Short mmCIF file of C-alpha atoms (C1' of nucleotides) in Angstrom, two decimals:
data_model
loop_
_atom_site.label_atom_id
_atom_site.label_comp_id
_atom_site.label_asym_id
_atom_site.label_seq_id
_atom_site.Cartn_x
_atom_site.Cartn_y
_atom_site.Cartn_z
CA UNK X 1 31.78 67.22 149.68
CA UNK X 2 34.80 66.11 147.92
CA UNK X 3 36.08 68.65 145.49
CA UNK X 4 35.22 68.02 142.02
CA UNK X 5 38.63 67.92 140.66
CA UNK X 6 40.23 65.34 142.67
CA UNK X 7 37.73 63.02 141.38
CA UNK X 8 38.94 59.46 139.33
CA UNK X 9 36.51 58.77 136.35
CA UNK X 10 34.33 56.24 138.56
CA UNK X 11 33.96 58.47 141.03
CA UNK X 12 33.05 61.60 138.71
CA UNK X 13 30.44 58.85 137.06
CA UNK X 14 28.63 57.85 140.14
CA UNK X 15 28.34 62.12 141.01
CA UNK X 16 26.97 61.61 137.80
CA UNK X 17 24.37 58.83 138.42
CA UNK X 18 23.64 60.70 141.42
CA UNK X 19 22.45 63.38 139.76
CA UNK X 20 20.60 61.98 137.08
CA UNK X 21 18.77 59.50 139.67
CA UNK X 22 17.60 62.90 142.06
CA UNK X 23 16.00 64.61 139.21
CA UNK X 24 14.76 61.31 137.33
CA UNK X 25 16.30 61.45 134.54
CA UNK X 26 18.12 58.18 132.87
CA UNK X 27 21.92 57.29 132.37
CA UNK X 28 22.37 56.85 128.95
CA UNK X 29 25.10 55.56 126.69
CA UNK X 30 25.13 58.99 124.90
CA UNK X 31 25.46 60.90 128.20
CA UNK X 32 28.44 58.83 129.33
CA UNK X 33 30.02 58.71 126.08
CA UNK X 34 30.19 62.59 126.55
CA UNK X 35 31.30 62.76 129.73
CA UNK X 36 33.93 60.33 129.62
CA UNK X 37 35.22 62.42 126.26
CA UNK X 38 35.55 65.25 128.11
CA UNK X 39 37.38 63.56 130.89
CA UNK X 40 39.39 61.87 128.89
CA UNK X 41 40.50 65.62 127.32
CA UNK X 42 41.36 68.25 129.58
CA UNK X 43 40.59 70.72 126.57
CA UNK X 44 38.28 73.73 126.21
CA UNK X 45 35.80 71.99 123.19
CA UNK X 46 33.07 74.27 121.57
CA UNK X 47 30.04 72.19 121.30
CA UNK X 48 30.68 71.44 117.54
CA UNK X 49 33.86 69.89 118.51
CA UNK X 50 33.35 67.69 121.36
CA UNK X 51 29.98 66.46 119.24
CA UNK X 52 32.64 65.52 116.34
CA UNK X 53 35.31 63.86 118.73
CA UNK X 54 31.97 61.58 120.53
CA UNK X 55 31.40 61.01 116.80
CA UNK X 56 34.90 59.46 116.07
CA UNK X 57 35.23 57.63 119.41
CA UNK X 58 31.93 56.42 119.75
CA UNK X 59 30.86 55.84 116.27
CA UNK X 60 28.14 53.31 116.71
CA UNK X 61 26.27 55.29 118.90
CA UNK X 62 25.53 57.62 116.65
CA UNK X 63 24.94 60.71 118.65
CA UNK X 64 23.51 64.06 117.31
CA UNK X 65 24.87 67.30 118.31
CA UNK X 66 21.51 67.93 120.03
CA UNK X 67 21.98 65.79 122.85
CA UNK X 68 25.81 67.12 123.04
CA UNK X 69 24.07 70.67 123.52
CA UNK X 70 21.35 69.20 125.88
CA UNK X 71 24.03 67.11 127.89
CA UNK X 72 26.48 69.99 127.75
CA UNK X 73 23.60 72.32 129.41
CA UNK X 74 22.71 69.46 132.00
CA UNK X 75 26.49 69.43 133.02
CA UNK X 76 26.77 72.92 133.54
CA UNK X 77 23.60 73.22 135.36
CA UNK X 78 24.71 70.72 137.94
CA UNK X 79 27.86 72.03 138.05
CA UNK X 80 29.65 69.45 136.50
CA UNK X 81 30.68 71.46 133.45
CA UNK X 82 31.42 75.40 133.06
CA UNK X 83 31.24 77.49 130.00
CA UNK X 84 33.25 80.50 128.33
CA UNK X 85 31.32 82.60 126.45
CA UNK X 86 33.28 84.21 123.25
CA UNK X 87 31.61 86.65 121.52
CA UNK X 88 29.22 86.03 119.02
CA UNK X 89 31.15 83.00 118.00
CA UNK X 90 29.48 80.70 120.63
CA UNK X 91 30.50 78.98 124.25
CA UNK X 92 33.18 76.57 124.74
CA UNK X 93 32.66 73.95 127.80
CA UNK X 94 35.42 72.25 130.40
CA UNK X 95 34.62 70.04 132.73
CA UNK X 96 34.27 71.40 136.02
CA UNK X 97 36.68 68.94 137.82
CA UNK X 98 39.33 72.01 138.27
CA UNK X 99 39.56 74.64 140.78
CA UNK X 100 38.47 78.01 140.23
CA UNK X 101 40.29 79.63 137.52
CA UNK X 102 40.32 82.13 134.67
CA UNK X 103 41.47 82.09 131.39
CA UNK X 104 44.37 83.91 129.51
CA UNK X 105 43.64 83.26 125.44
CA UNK X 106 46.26 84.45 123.00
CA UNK X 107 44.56 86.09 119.82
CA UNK X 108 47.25 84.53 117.73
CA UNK X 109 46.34 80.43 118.26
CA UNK X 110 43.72 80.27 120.66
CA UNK X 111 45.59 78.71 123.06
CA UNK X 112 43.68 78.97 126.59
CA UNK X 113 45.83 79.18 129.98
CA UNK X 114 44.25 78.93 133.24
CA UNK X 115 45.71 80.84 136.19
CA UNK X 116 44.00 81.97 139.44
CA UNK X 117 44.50 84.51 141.55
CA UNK X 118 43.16 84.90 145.35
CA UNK X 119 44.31 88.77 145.24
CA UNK X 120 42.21 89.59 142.68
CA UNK X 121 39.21 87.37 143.81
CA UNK X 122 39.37 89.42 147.00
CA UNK X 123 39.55 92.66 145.48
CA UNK X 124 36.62 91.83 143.54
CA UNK X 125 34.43 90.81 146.51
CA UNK X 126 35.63 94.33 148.00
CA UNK X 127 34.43 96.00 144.84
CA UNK X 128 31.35 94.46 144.42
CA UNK X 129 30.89 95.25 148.27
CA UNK X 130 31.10 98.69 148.09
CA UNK X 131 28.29 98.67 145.52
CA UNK X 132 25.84 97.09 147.27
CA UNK X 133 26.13 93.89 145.26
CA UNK X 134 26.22 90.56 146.12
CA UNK X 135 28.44 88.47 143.67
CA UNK X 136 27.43 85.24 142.01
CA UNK X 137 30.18 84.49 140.06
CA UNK X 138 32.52 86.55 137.70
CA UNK X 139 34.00 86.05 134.53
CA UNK X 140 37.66 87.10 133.74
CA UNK X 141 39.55 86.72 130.52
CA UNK X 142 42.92 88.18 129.77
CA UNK X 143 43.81 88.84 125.77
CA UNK X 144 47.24 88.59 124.54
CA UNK X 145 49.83 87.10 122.37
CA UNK X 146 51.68 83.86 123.89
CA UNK X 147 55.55 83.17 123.81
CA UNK X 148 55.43 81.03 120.93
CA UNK X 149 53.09 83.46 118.43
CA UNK X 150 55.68 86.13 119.53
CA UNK X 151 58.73 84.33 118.46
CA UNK X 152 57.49 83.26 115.17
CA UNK X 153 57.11 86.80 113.96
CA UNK D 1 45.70 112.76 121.67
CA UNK D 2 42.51 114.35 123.73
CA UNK D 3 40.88 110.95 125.71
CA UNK D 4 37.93 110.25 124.33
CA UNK D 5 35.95 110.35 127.07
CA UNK D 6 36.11 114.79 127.36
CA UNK D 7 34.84 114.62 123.92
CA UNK D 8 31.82 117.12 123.34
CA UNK D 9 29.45 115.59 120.34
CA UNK D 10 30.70 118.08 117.75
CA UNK D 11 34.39 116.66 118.87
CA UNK D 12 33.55 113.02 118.89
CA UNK D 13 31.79 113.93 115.28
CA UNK D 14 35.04 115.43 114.16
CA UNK D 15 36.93 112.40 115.59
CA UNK D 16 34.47 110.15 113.27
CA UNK D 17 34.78 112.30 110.31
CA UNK D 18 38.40 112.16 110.24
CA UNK D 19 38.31 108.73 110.71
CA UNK D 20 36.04 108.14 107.62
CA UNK D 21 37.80 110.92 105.60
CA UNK D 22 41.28 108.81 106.38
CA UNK D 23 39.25 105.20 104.95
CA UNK D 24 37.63 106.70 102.36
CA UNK D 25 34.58 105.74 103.74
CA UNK D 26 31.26 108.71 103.36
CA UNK D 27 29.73 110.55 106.15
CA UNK D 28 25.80 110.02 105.59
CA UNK D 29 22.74 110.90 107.77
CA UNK D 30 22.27 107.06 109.07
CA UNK D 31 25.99 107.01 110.59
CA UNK D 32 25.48 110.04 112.18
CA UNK D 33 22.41 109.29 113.80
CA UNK D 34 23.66 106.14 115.01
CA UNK D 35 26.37 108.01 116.73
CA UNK D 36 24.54 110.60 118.16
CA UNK D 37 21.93 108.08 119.32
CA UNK D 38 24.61 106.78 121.05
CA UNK D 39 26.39 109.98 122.25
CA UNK D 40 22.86 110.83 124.06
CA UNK D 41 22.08 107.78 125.92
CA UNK D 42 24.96 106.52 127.77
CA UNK D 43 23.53 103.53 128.17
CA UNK D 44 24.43 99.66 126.78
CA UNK D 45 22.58 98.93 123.91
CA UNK D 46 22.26 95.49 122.07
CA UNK D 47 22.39 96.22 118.17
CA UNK D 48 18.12 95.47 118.20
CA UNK D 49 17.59 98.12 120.99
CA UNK D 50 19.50 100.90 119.39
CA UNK D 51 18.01 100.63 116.21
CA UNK D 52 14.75 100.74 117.44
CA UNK D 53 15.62 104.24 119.15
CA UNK D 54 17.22 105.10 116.05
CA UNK D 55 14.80 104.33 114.11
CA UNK D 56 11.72 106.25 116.74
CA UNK D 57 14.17 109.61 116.50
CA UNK D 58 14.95 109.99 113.00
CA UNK D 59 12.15 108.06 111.44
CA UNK D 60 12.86 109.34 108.01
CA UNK D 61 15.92 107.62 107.36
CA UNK D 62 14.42 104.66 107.38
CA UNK D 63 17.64 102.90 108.85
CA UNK D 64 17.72 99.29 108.77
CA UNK D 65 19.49 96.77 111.02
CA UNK D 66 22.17 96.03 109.26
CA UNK D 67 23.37 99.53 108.90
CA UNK D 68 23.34 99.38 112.81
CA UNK D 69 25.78 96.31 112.97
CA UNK D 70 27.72 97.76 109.94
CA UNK D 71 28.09 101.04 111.73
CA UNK D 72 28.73 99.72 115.39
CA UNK D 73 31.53 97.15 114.13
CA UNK D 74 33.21 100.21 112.18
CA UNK D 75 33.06 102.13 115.74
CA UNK D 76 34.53 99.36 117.22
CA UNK D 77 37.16 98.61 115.03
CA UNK D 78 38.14 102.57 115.36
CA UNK D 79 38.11 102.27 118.81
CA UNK D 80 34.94 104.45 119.14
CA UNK D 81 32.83 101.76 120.84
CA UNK D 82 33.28 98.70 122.79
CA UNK D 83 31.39 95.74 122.79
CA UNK D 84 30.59 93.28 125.64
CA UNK D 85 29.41 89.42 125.33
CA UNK D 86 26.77 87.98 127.27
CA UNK D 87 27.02 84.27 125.97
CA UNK D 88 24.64 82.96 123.20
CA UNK D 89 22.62 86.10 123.66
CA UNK D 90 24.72 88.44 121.51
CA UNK D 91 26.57 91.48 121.98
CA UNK D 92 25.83 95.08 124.15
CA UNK D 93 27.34 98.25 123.16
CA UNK D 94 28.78 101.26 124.40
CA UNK D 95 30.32 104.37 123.04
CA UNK D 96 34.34 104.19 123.74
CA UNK D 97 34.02 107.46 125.43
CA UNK D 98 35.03 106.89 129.21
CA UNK D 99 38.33 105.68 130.01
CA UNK D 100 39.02 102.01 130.45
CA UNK D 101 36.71 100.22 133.10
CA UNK D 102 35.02 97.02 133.43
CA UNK D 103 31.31 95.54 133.86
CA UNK D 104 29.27 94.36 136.98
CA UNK D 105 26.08 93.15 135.99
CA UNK D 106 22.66 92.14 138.42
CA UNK D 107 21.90 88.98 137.02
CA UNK D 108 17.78 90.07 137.92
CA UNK D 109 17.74 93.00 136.51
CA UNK D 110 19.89 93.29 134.15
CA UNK D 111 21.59 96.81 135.42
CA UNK D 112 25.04 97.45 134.32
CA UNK D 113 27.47 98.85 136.93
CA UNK D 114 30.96 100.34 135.60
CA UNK D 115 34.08 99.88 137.46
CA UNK D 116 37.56 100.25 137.40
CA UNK D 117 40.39 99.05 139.48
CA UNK D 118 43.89 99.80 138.51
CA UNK D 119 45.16 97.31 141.88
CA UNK D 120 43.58 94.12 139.59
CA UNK D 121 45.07 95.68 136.22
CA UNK D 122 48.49 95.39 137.85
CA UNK D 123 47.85 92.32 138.79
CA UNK D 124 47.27 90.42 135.54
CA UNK D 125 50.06 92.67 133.82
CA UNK D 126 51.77 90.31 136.51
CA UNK D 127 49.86 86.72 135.73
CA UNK D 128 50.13 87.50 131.93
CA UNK D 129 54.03 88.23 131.84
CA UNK D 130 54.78 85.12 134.47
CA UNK D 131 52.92 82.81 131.31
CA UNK D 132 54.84 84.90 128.57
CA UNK D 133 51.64 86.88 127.13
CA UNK D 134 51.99 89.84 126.31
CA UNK D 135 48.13 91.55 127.01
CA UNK D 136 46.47 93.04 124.35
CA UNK D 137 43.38 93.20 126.11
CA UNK D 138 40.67 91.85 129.00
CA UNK D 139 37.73 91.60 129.93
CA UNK D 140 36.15 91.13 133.06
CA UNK D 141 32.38 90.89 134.05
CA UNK D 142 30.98 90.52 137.81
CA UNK D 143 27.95 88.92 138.09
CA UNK D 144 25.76 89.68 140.94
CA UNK D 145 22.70 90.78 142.58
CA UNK D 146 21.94 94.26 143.31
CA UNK D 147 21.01 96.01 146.48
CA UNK D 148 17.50 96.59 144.69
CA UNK D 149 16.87 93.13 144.43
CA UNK D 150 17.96 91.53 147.01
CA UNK D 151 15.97 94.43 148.63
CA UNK D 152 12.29 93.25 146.97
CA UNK D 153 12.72 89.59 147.91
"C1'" DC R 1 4.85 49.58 130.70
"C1'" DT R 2 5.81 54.53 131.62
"C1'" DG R 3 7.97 58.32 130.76
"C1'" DT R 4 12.49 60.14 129.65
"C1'" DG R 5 16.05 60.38 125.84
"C1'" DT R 6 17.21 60.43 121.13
"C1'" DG R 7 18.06 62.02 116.27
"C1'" DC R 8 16.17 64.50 112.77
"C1'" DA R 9 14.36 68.45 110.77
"C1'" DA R 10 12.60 72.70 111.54
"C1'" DA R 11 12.52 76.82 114.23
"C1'" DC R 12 15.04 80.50 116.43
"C1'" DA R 13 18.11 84.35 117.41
"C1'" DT R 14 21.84 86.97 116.07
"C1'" DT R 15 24.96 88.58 112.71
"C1'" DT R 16 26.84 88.72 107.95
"C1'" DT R 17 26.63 88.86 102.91
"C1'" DG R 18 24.93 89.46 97.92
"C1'" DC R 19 22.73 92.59 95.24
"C1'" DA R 20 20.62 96.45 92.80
"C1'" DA R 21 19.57 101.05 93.56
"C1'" DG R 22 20.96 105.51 95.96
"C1'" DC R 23 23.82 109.12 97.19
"C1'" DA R 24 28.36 111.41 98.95
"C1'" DG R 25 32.34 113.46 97.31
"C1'" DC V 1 30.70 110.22 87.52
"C1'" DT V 2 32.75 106.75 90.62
"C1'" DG V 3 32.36 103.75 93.96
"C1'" DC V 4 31.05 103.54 98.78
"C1'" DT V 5 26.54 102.87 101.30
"C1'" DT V 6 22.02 101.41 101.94
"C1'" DG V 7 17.96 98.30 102.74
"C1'" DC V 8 16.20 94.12 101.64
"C1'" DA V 9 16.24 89.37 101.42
"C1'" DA V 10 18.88 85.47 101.84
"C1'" DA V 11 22.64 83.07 103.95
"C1'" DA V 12 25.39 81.81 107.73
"C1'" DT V 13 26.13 80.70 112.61
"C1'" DG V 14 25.10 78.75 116.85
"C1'" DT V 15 21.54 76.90 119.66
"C1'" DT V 16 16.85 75.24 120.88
"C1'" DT V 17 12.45 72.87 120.08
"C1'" DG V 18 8.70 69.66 118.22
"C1'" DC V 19 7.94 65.17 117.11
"C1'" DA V 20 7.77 60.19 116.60
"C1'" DC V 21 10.33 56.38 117.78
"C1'" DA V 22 13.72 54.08 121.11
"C1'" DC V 23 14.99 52.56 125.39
"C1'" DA V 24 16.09 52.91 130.66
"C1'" DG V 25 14.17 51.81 134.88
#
DNA sequence: CTGTGTGCAAACATTTTGCAAGCAG
DNA sequence: CTGCTTGCAAAATGTTTGCACACAG
């Protein structure tokens, strides 16, 4: 299977269709509307925002945040979209057309950069290894302050 | 300063005290038993499951809820406790006395596996500078299945 | 046509806040 | 006494669900 990321819109579409059609579910204006927004934005969008951004782009079809939340779920659960959890203050979503990564956020402006590291995936298969676990996935998030947030002060 | 971590209770009380004393904030019978509570079971507790136990021990203070999330989010802005996220589903606690680690959790049972690796915390004091962050902080959860589980299936 | 999808409002779950009374210092 | 602390109820978040109507296949 061709790797998620390298996919053009049409192609990420008919993956898609694909998956809609195999568990009978229907294409709808709504559900392409939000996954052609996030597409469209490589961004990291909290539910609330990518529901307001469908809004403004896609006025007339009126779309409520509830079938952002149930389309956001849908994506993730077929892989198409990945979440961040932060806190108590909710997930944010990105579509899951990128290699594996992790995120660095600085606490200043919330800017998100993705890195990835094979040493440290490996180290954490070693780890989880020697505890008798078998890993599933893994979550890593480094905290700091960025370039820019430093030279303003 | 002694790591917090060799703390005996009537040293991590002392440490609390002091704290409060220096914030001119009161020592009363509800924060203490919501530090002892969590002194004795070194276990991860969402806010709902430790004030149940506080409330079953010391049934006459009739602590409510919100003292708990008052009193954990003053431990954790002292540095006493440390919270972890587990997406929509709210926060787990744990007393800030062991020194740094991170999480590995069985994603059937729900046990809690502490780690620590200082070969991966070099490494993202690597990624980090190479972006220009300077790290505050990280987190990083495993996510897994234990040997016990995979063993009853 | 059939059954899935939708928006709305209401329900939920978790955490925070306003308030009047209580108690530590 | 002063003013921080408490519990309660209510508010605030963030997310999910029930329902009647809409629409894809």
């Amino acid at each position: 299977m061709k790797s998620i990321e390298s996919l053009s819109y049409e192609e990420l579409l008919d993956t898609f269709k694909s998956i809609l059609k195999s568990n009978n579910l229907k294409f709808t204006m709504q559900r392409e509307a939000i996954l052609r927004t996030l597409y469209e934005h490589p961004d990291h969008f909290t539910p609330e925002n990518l529901y307001l951004l469908v809004k403004e782009k896609y006025p007339e079809l009126n779309t409520g945040i509830t079938t952002v939340y149930r389309t956001l779920n849908l994506l993730e659960e077929n892989k198409l979209a990945t979440s961040l959890s932060f806190g108590t203050q909710g997930k944010k979503f990105e579509l899951g057309n990128k290699p594996h990564h992790d995120h660095m956020i600085c606490e200043v402006c919330g800017t998100i950069v993705e890195f990835e590291d094979s040493e440290i995936e490996a180290l954490q298969q070693a780890i989880a290894k020697a505890h008798g676990f078998k890993l599933t996935d893994h979550l890593m998030q480094l905290y700091g302050i960025c370039q820019n947030c430093r030279d303003e002060q």
